[in-house]
Coordinates of N, CA and C in Angstrom, one line a residue:
L20 N 0.8 -1.2 0.0 CA 0.0 0.0 0.0 C 0.9 1.3 0.0
E21 N 2.0 1.2 0.8 CA 2.9 2.4 0.8 C 3.5 2.6 -0.5
N22 N 3.9 1.6 -1.2 CA 4.5 1.7 -2.6 C 3.5 2.3 -3.6
A23 N 2.2 1.9 -3.5 CA 1.2 2.4 -4.4 C 1.0 3.9 -4.1
Y24 N 1.0 4.3 -2.8 CA 0.9 5.7 -2.5 C 2.1 6.5 -3.0
L25 N 3.3 6.0 -2.8 CA 4.5 6.7 -3.3 C 4.5 6.8 -4.8
N26 N 4.0 5.8 -5.5 CA 3.9 5.9 -7.0 C 2.9 6.9 -7.4
A27 N 1.7 7.0 -6.8 CA 0.7 7.9 -7.1 C 1.1 9.3 -6.8
A28 N 1.9 9.5 -5.7 CA 2.3 10.8 -5.3 C 3.5 11.4 -6.1
H29 N 4.1 10.5 -6.9 CA 5.3 11.0 -7.6 C 5.1 12.2 -8.4
F30 N 4.1 12.2 -9.3 CA 3.8 13.3 -10.1 C 2.7 14.1 -9.5
N31 N 3.0 14.8 -8.4 CA 2.0 15.5 -7.7 C 2.7 16.7 -7.0
L32 N 2.2 17.9 -7.4 CA 2.8 19.1 -6.9 C 2.9 19.2 -5.4
A33 N 1.9 18.7 -4.7 CA 1.9 18.7 -3.2 C 3.0 17.9 -2.6
H34 N 3.6 17.0 -3.4 CA 4.7 16.1 -2.9 C 6.0 16.3 -3.6
N35 N 6.1 17.3 -4.4 CA 7.3 17.6 -5.3 C 8.1 18.7 -4.6
E36 N 9.1 18.4 -3.9 CA 9.9 19.4 -3.1 C 10.5 20.5 -4.0
D37 N 11.0 20.0 -5.2 CA 11.6 21.0 -6.1 C 10.6 22.0 -6.6
A38 N 9.4 21.5 -7.0 CA 8.4 22.4 -7.5 C 7.9 23.3 -6.4
I39 N 7.7 22.8 -5.2 CA 7.3 23.6 -4.0 C 8.3 24.7 -3.8
S40 N 9.6 24.4 -3.8 CA 10.7 25.3 -3.6 C 10.6 26.4 -4.6
Y41 N 10.3 26.1 -5.8 CA 10.2 27.1 -6.9 C 9.2 28.1 -6.6
F42 N 8.0 27.7 -6.1 CA 7.0 28.7 -5.7 C 7.3 29.4 -4.4
E43 N 7.9 28.7 -3.4 CA 8.2 29.4 -2.2 C 9.3 30.4 -2.4
A44 N 10.2 30.3 -3.3 CA 11.2 31.3 -3.6 C 10.5 32.6 -4.1
D45 N 9.3 32.5 -4.7 CA 8.6 33.7 -5.1 C 7.6 34.2 -4.1
G46 N 7.7 33.5 -2.9 CA 6.8 34.0 -1.8 C 5.4 33.4 -1.7
Y47 N 5.2 32.3 -2.5 CA 3.9 31.7 -2.5 C 3.8 30.6 -1.4
N48 N 2.6 30.5 -0.8 CA 2.3 29.4 0.1 C 1.7 28.3 -0.8
I49 N 2.2 27.1 -0.8 CA 1.7 26.0 -1.7 C 0.3 25.6 -1.3
D50 N 0.0 25.7 0.0 CA -1.3 25.3 0.5 C -2.4 26.2 -0.1
S51 N -2.1 27.4 -0.3 CA -3.1 28.3 -0.9 C -3.0 28.4 -2.4
L52 N -1.8 28.2 -2.9 CA -1.6 28.3 -4.4 C -2.3 27.2 -5.2
I53 N -2.3 26.0 -4.7 CA -2.9 24.8 -5.4 C -4.4 25.1 -5.6
P54 N -5.1 25.5 -4.5 CA -6.6 25.7 -4.7 C -6.8 26.9 -5.7
L55 N -5.9 28.0 -5.6 CA -6.0 29.1 -6.5 C -6.0 28.7 -8.0
V56 N -5.0 27.9 -8.3 CA -4.8 27.5 -9.7 C -5.9 26.6 -10.1
K57 N -6.3 25.7 -9.3 CA -7.5 24.8 -9.7 C -8.7 25.6 -9.9
D58 N -9.0 26.5 -8.9 CA -10.2 27.4 -9.0 C -10.2 28.2 -10.3
E59 N -9.1 28.7 -10.7 CA -9.0 29.5 -11.9 C -9.3 28.6 -13.2
L60 N -8.8 27.4 -13.1 CA -9.1 26.5 -14.2 C -10.6 26.1 -14.2
Y61 N -11.2 25.8 -13.1 CA -12.6 25.5 -13.0 C -13.5 26.7 -13.4
K62 N -13.0 27.9 -13.2 CA -13.8 29.1 -13.6 C -14.0 29.2 -15.1
L63 N -13.1 28.6 -15.8 CA -13.2 28.6 -17.3 C -14.5 27.7 -17.7
N64 N -15.0 26.9 -16.8 CA -16.2 26.1 -17.1 C -17.4 27.1 -17.2
E65 N -17.3 28.2 -16.7 CA -18.4 29.2 -16.6 C -18.5 30.1 -17.8
V66 N -17.4 30.1 -18.7 CA -17.4 30.9 -19.8 C -18.5 30.5 -20.8
K67 N -19.2 31.5 -21.3 CA -20.3 31.2 -22.3 C -19.7 30.7 -23.6
G68 N -20.4 29.8 -24.2 CA -20.0 29.3 -25.5 C -18.9 28.2 -25.4
Q69 N -18.1 28.1 -26.4 CA -17.1 27.0 -26.4 C -16.1 27.2 -25.3
H70 N -15.7 26.1 -24.6 CA -14.8 26.1 -23.5 C -13.4 26.6 -24.0
P71 N -12.8 27.6 -23.3 CA -11.6 28.2 -23.8 C -10.4 27.2 -23.8
I72 N -10.4 26.1 -23.1 CA -9.3 25.2 -23.0 C -9.6 23.9 -23.8
V73 N -10.8 23.4 -23.7 CA -11.2 22.1 -24.3 C -11.5 22.4 -25.8
P74 N -10.7 21.8 -26.7 CA -10.7 22.1 -28.1 C -11.8 21.2 -28.9
Y75 N -12.8 20.7 -28.2 CA -13.8 19.8 -28.9 C -15.1 20.4 -28.6
G76 N -16.0 20.3 -29.6 CA -17.4 20.7 -29.4 C -18.1 19.7 -28.5
S77 N -19.2 20.2 -27.9 CA -20.0 19.3 -27.1 C -21.2 18.8 -27.8
S78 N -21.8 17.8 -27.3 CA -23.1 17.3 -27.9 C -24.1 18.4 -27.7
E79 N -25.1 18.4 -28.5 CA -26.2 19.4 -28.5 C -26.8 19.6 -27.2
G80 N -26.9 20.8 -26.7 CA -27.5 21.1 -25.5 C -26.7 20.9 -24.3
R81 N -25.4 20.6 -24.5 CA -24.5 20.3 -23.4 C -23.3 21.3 -23.5
K82 N -22.4 21.2 -22.5 CA -21.2 22.0 -22.5 C -20.1 21.2 -21.9
M83 N -18.9 21.3 -22.6 CA -17.7 20.6 -22.1 C -17.3 21.3 -20.8
M84 N -16.9 20.5 -19.8 CA -16.4 21.1 -18.6 C -15.3 20.3 -18.0
I85 N -14.3 21.0 -17.5 CA -13.2 20.4 -16.8 C -13.7 19.7 -15.5
N86 N -13.4 18.5 -15.2 CA -13.9 17.8 -14.1 C -12.8 17.6 -13.0
T87 N -11.8 16.9 -13.4 CA -10.7 16.6 -12.4 C -9.4 17.2 -12.8
V88 N -8.7 17.8 -11.9 CA -7.4 18.5 -12.2 C -6.4 17.9 -11.3
K89 N -5.2 17.6 -11.9 CA -4.0 17.2 -11.2 C -2.9 18.0 -11.6
M90 N -2.3 18.7 -10.6 CA -1.2 19.6 -10.8 C 0.1 18.7 -10.6
L91 N 0.8 18.5 -11.7 CA 1.9 17.6 -11.7 C 3.2 18.2 -11.0
N92 N 3.4 19.5 -11.3 CA 4.6 20.2 -10.8 C 4.3 21.7 -11.0
H93 N 5.4 22.5 -11.0 CA 5.2 23.9 -11.0 C 4.9 24.5 -12.4
K94 N 4.8 23.6 -13.4 CA 4.5 24.0 -14.8 C 3.4 23.3 -15.5
W95 N 3.1 22.0 -15.1 CA 2.2 21.2 -15.8 C 1.0 20.7 -15.1
I96 N -0.1 20.6 -15.8 CA -1.4 20.1 -15.3 C -1.9 19.1 -16.3
I97 N -2.6 18.1 -15.7 CA -3.4 17.2 -16.5 C -4.8 17.3 -16.0
A98 N -5.8 17.2 -16.8 CA -7.2 17.3 -16.4 C -8.1 16.5 -17.4
D99 N -9.2 16.1 -16.8 CA -10.2 15.4 -17.7 C -11.4 16.3 -17.9
F100 N -12.1 16.1 -19.0 CA -13.3 16.9 -19.3 C -14.4 16.0 -19.8
S101 N -15.6 16.5 -19.8 CA -16.7 15.8 -20.3 C -17.9 16.7 -20.5
D102 N -18.8 16.3 -21.4 CA -20.1 17.0 -21.4 C -21.2 16.1 -21.0
G103 N -20.9 14.9 -20.4 CA -21.8 13.9 -20.0 C -22.0 12.8 -21.0
E104 N -21.6 13.1 -22.3 CA -21.7 12.1 -23.3 C -20.3 11.8 -23.9
F105 N -19.5 12.9 -24.2 CA -18.2 12.7 -24.7 C -17.2 13.1 -23.6
W106 N -16.0 12.5 -23.6 CA -15.0 12.8 -22.6 C -13.6 12.7 -23.1
G107 N -12.7 13.3 -22.5 CA -11.3 13.2 -22.9 C -10.4 13.9 -21.8
E108 N -9.2 14.1 -22.2 CA -8.2 14.7 -21.3 C -7.4 15.7 -22.0
V109 N -6.8 16.7 -21.2 CA -6.0 17.7 -21.7 C -4.7 17.8 -20.8
F110 N -3.6 18.2 -21.5 CA -2.3 18.4 -20.9 C -2.1 19.9 -21.1
L111 N -1.9 20.6 -19.9 CA -1.7 22.1 -20.0 C -0.4 22.5 -19.3
T112 N 0.1 23.6 -19.7 CA 1.1 24.3 -18.9 C 0.4 25.5 -18.3
Y113 N 0.9 26.0 -17.2 CA 0.3 27.1 -16.5 C 1.4 28.1 -16.0
Q114 N 1.1 29.3 -15.9 CA 2.0 30.3 -15.4 C 1.3 31.2 -14.4
I115 N 1.8 31.5 -13.3 CA 1.3 32.4 -12.3 C 1.8 33.8 -12.6
N116 N 0.9 34.7 -12.9 CA 1.3 36.1 -13.3 C 1.5 37.0 -12.1
N117 N 2.2 38.1 -12.3 CA 2.5 39.0 -11.2 C 1.2 39.5 -10.4
N118 N 0.1 39.6 -11.1 CA -1.1 40.0 -10.4 C -1.9 38.8 -9.8
H119 N -1.3 37.7 -9.7 CA -1.9 36.5 -9.1 C -3.0 35.9 -10.0
T120 N -3.0 36.2 -11.3 CA -3.8 35.5 -12.2 C -3.1 34.3 -12.8
V121 N -3.7 33.5 -13.4 CA -3.1 32.3 -14.0 C -3.4 32.2 -15.5
T122 N -2.3 31.9 -16.2 CA -2.5 31.7 -17.7 C -2.3 30.3 -18.0
F123 N -3.2 29.7 -18.7 CA -3.1 28.3 -19.1 C -2.9 28.2 -20.6
T124 N -2.1 27.2 -21.0 CA -1.8 26.9 -22.4 C -2.1 25.5 -22.7
L125 N -2.9 25.2 -23.6 CA -3.2 23.8 -24.0 C -2.0 23.3 -24.8
V126 N -1.4 22.2 -24.4 CA -0.3 21.5 -25.1 C -0.8 20.4 -25.9
E127 N -1.6 19.5 -25.3 CA -2.1 18.3 -26.0 C -3.5 18.0 -25.5
S128 N -4.3 17.3 -26.3 CA -5.6 16.8 -25.8 C -6.0 15.6 -26.6
F129 N -6.9 14.9 -26.1 CA -7.6 13.8 -26.9 C -9.0 13.6 -26.4
L130 N -9.8 13.1 -27.3 CA -11.2 12.7 -27.0 C -11.2 11.2 -27.1
Y131 N -11.8 10.6 -26.1 CA -11.9 9.1 -26.1 C -12.8 8.7 -27.3
P132 N -12.6 7.6 -27.9 CA -13.4 7.1 -29.0 C -14.8 6.8 -28.5
F133 N -15.8 7.0 -29.3 CA -17.2 6.7 -29.0 C -17.8 6.0 -30.1
D134 N -18.9 5.3 -29.8 CA -19.6 4.6 -30.9 C -20.7 5.4 -31.4

């Protein structure tokens, strides 16, 4: 069980001392920074029309929304999305700006096959 936990925690910002040190050097508290970044990404679900990160259209009458977010380190995020019918995943980079806003950049994405 301990090995499974260590493997799961390996790519996780909350357990990555180098990534934590990167943010602490800029004066950030990691315990408040992680929720800030995730909240900023979830806020994009509220944007009217096409989701600004998810590059796939939704099924009629639905909206693509980010569901689960995992911050891998001080630069990378993976997340899944769905509209209730279609689903996929995105790989993002992120940057914390001087005014404590967050900029996300889509690097890669895929939509799971459907019948």
